[in-house]
Coordinates of C-alpha atoms and ligand atoms in Angstrom, one line a residue:
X1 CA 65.6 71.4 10.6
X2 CA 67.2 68.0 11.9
X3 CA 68.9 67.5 9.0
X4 CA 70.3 71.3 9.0
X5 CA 71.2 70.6 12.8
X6 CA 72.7 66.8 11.9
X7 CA 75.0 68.2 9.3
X8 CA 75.7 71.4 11.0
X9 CA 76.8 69.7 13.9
X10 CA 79.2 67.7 11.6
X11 CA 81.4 70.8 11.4
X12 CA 80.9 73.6 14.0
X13 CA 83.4 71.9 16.6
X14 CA 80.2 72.4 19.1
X15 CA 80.5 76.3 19.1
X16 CA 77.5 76.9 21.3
X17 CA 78.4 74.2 23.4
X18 CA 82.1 76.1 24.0
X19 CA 80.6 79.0 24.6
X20 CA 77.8 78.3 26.9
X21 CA 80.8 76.0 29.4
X22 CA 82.6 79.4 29.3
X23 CA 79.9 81.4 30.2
X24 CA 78.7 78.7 32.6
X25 CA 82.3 79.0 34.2
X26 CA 82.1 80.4 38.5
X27 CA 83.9 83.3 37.9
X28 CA 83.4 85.2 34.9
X29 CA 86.8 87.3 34.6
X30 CA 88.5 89.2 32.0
X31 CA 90.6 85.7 30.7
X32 CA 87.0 83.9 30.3
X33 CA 85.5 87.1 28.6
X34 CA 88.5 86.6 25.9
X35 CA 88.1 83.6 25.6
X36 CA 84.7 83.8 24.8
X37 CA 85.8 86.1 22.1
X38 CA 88.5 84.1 20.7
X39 CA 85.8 81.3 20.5
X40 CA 83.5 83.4 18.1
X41 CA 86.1 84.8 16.1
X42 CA 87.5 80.8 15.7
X43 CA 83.7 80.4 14.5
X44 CA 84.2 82.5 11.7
X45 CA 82.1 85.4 13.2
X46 CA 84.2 88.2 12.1
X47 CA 85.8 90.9 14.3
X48 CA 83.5 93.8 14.2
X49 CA 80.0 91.2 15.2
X50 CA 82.2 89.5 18.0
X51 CA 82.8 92.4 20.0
X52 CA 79.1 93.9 19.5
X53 CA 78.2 90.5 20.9
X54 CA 80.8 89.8 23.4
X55 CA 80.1 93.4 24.8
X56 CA 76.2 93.1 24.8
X57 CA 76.6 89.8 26.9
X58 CA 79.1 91.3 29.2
X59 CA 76.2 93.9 30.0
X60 CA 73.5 91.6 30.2
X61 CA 74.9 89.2 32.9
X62 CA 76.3 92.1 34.8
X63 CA 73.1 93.6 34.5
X64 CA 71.1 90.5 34.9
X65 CA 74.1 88.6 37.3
X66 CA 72.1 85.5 36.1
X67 CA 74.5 82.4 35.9
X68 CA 71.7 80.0 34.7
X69 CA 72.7 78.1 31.5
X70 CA 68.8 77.9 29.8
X71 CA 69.2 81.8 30.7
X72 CA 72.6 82.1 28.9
X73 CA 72.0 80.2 25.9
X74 CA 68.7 82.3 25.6
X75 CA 71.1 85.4 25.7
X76 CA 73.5 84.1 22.9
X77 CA 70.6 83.3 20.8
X78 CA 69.4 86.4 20.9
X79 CA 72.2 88.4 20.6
X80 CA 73.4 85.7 17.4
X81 CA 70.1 86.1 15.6
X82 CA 70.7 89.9 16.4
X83 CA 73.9 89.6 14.3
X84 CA 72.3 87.6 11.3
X85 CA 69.4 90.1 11.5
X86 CA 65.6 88.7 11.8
X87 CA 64.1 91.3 9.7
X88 CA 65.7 90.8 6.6
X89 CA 63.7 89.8 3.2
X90 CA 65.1 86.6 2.5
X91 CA 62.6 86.1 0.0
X92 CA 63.8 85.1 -3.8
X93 CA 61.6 86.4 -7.1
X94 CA 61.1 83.2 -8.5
X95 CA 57.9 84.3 -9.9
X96 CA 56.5 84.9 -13.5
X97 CA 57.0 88.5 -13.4
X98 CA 54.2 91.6 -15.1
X99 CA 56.5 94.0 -17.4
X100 CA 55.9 96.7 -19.6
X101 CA 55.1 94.1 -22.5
X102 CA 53.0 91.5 -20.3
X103 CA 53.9 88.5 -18.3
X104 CA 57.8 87.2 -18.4
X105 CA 60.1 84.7 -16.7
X106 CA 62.0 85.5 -13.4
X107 CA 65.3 85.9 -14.8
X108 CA 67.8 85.0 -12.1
X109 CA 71.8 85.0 -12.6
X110 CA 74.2 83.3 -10.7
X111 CA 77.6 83.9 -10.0
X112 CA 80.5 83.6 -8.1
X113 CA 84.3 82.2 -8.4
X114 CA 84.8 78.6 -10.0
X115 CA 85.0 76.0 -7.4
X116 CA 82.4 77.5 -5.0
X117 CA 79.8 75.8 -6.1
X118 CA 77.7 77.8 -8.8
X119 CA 76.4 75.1 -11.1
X120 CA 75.9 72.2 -8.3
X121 CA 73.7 75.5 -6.7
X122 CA 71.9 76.4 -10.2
X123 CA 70.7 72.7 -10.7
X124 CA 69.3 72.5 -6.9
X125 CA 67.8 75.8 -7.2
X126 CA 66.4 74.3 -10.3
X127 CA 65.3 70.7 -8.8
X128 CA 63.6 73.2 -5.8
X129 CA 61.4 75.0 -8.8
X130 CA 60.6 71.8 -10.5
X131 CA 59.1 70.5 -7.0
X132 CA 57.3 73.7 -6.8
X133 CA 56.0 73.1 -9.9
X134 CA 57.4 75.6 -12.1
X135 CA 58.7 75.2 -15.9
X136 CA 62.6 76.6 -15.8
X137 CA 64.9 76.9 -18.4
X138 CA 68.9 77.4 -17.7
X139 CA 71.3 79.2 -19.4
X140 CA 75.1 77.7 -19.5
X141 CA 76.8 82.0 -19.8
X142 CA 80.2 80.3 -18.3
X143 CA 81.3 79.2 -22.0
X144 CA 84.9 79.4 -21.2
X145 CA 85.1 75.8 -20.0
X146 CA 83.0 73.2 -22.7
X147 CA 82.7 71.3 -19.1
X148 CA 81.2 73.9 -17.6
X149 CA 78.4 74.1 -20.3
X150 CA 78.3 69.9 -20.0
X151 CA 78.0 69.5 -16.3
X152 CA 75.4 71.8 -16.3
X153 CA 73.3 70.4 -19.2
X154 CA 73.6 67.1 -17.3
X155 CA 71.9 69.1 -13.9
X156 CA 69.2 69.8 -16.6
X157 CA 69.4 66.6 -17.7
X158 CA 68.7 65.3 -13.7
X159 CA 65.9 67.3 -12.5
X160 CA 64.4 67.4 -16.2
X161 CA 64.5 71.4 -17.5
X162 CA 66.0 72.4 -20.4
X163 CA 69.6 73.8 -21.1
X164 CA 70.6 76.6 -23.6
X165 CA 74.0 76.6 -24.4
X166 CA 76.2 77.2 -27.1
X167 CA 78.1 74.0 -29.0
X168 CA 81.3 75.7 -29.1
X169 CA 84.0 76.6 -26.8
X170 CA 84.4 80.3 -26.3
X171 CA 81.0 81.1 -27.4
X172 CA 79.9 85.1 -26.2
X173 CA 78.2 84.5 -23.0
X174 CA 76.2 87.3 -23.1
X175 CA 74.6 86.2 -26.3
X176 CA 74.1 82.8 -25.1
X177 CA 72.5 84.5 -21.6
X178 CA 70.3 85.9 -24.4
X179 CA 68.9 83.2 -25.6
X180 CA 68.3 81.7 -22.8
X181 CA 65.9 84.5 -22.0
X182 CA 64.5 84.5 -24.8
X183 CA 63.9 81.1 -25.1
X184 CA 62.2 81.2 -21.5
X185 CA 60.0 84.2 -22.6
X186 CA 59.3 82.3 -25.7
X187 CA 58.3 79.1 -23.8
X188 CA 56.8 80.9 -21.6
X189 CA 58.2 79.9 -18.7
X190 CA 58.3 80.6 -14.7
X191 CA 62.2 81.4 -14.4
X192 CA 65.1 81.5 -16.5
X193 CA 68.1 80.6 -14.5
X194 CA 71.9 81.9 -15.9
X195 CA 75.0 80.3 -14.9
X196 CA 78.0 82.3 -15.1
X197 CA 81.4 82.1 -15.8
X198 CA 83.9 82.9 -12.1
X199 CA 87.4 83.3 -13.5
X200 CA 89.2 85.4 -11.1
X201 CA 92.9 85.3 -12.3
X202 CA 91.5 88.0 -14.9
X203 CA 89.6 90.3 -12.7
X204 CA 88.7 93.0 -15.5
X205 CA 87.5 90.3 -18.1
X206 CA 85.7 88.8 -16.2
X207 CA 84.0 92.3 -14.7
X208 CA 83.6 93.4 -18.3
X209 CA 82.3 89.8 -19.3
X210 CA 79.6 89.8 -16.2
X211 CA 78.9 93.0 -16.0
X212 CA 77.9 92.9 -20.2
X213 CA 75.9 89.5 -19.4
X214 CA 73.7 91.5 -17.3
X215 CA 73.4 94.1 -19.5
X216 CA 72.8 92.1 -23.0
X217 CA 69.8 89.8 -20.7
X218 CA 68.3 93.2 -19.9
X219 CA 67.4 94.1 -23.4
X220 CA 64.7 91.2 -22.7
X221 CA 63.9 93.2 -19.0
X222 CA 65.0 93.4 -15.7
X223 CA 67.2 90.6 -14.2
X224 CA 65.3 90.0 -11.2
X225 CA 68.0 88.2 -9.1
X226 CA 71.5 88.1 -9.1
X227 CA 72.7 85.5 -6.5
X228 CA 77.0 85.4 -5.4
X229 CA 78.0 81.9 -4.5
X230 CA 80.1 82.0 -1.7
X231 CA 82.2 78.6 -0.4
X232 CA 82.0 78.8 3.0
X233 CA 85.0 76.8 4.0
X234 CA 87.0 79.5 2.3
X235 CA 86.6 81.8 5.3
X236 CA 88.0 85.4 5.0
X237 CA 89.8 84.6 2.2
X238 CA 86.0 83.6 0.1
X239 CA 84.7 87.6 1.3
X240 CA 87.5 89.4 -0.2
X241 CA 86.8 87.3 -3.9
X242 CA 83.0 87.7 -3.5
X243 CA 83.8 91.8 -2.1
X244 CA 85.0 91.6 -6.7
X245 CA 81.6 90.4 -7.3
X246 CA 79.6 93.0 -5.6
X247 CA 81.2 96.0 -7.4
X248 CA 80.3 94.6 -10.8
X249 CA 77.0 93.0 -10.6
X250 CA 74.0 94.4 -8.1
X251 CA 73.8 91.1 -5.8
X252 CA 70.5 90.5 -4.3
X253 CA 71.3 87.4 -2.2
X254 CA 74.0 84.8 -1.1
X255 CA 73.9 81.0 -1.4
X256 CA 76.3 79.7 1.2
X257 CA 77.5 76.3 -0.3
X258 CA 79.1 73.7 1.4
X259 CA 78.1 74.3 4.8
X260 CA 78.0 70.7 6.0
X261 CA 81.9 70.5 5.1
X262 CA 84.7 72.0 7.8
X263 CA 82.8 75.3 7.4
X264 CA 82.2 77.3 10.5
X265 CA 78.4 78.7 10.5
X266 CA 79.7 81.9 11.9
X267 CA 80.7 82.8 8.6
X268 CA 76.8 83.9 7.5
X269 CA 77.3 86.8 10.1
X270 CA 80.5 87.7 8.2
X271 CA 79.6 87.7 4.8
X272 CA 76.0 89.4 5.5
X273 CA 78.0 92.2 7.3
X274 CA 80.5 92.8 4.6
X275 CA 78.4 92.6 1.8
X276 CA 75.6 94.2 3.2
X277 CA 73.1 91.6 1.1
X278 CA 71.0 88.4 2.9
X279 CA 72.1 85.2 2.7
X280 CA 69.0 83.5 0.9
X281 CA 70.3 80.0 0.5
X282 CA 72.5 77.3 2.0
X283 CA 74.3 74.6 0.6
X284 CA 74.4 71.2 2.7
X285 CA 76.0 68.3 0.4
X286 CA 76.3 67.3 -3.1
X287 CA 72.9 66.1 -3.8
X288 CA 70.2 67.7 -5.6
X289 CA 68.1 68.3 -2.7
X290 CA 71.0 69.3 -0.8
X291 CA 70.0 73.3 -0.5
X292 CA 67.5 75.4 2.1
X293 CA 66.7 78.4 2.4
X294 CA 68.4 80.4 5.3
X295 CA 66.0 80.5 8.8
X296 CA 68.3 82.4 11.4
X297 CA 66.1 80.9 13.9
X298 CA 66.7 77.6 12.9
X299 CA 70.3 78.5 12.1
X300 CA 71.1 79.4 15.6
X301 CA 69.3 76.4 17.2
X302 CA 71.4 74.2 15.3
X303 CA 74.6 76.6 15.7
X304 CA 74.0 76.0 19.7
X305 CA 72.7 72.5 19.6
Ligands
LIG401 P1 81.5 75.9 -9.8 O1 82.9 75.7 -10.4 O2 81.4 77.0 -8.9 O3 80.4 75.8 -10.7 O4 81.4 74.6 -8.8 P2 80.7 73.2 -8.9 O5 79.2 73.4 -8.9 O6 81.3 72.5 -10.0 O7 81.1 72.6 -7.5 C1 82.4 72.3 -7.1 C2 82.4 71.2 -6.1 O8 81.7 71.5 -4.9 C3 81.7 69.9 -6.6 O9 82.4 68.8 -6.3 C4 80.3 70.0 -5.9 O10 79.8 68.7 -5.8 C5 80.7 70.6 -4.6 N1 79.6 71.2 -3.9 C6 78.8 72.2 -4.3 N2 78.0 72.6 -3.4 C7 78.2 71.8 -2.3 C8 77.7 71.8 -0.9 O11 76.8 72.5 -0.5 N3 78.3 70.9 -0.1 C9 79.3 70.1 -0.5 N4 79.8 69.3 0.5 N5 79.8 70.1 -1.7 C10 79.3 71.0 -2.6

């Protein structure tokens, strides 16, 4: 929590800290009330959330007329955490699953455009399995780039799992998803983790290409997750590329990368509201042990620290 609040801090420009002097203002007129507005939308909030929360505050202190700042930041909380929603399964299958044919691997996929972050996020998700003690195998499916395949054989490399990839350029993804799977089965394993390729100058390819990944792995069974990487220093601009993610591939979760950079945290309201799926997991830095799971609670604490 200190360290989500140290690097948070790092990059919200003090949202909670502008809001709370507005709010704390004498007179609290229709100028401040915008203001108050244009300070959430600045955060990244998104238009529709901002005026659900700028109205329900309005109401409260008229209601309320309380001016006391411990009794204003307790209102923002609420209605923040009311935005990000408390009652959301976060939760992540990451657990040896029972099918039809016995005991297999999680089989979790991850995707999302190039740059976001995909592979730096599948080698922390697969440092975080290897703490917990779990055997994990990953699959390098973005086999357009030979990079791609090396950078992430070098994660495996780092936190010590395996990599299945294919050693040529151009390999079929799907078939090397595949084997990944099977492999894991065959190992027996906890999860299998897939890394996908996130081309999106070709928009149909790489539906077609994703959307056959998924359907080639499920020949082994069910994928269990499929997580969309989201940058979230790209703002607006990230939710309209991840909006082409969601109509191919079923997305179970987000994994907000990059949140310790010039990101504003009002962006998890955003992308929860116009995706309609939890975020699950942020990204705060480079480093292996650089990702958490997503706490609203502790979110909004640091948010209005
Ligand atoms: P991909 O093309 O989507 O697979 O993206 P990469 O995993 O190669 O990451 C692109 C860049 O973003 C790399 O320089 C990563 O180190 C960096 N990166 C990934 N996640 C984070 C994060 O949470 N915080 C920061 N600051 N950088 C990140």
């Amino acid at each position: 929590l200190v360290r989500l609040r140290e690097r948070l801090a790092r990059s919200n420009s003090a949202l909670g800290q502008g809001l709370l002097a507005l709010l704390s203002r004498d007179t609290l007129d229709e100028a401040t009330w915008e203001e108050v507005e244009e300070t959430l939308l600045l955060a990244d909030i998104g238009f529709e959330p901002t005026t659900r929360i700028v109205d329900a505050l309005r109401e409260r202190v008229k209601v309320l007329g309380t001016r006391d700042p411990e009794h204003l930041r307790g209102m923002l909380k609420d209605e923040l955490l009311a935005a990000i929603g408390t009652d959301v399964d976060r939760s992540l299958t990451i657990e040896r699953q029972v099918g039809p044919a016995g005991e297999r691997p999680a089989v979790v996929m991850v995707v999302g455009v190039n740059g976001t972050g995909k592979t730096t996020t599948v080698g922390k998700i697969a440092r975080m399995l290897v703490a917990q003690d779990k055997d994990v195998v990953l699959g390098a499916a973005d086999t357009f780039r030979a990079a791609a395949a090396e950078q992430l054989a070098t994660w495996g490399e780092r936190v010590g799992v395996p990599t299945v990839r294919s050693d040529r350029d151009g390999a079929d993804p799907a078939a090397v998803a595949f084997d990944a799977v099977k492999q894991g089965i065959e190992a027996e394993v906890d999860v299998v983790l897939i890394d996908t390729a996130g081309r999106l100058q070709n928009k149909v390819g790489l539906m077609d290409e994703l959307g056959k990944v998924k359907r080639v792995v499920e020949r082994h069974g069910p994928v269990d997750e499929v997580l969309l990487v989201l940058d979230a220093t790209t703002g607006q601009n990230g939710l309209r590329q991840a909006a082409v993610f969601s109509e191919v591939v079923d997305v179970t979760g987000i994994v907000l990368t990059k949140l310790d950079g010039t990101a504003k945290g009002g962006i998890v309201v955003a992308v929860q509201r116009s995706l309609g799926v939890p975020v699950k997991l942020v990204g705060l830095g480079e480093g292996a042990d650089d990702l958490a799971p997503f706490e609203p609670e502790a979110f909004v604490d640091a948010l209005l620290s």
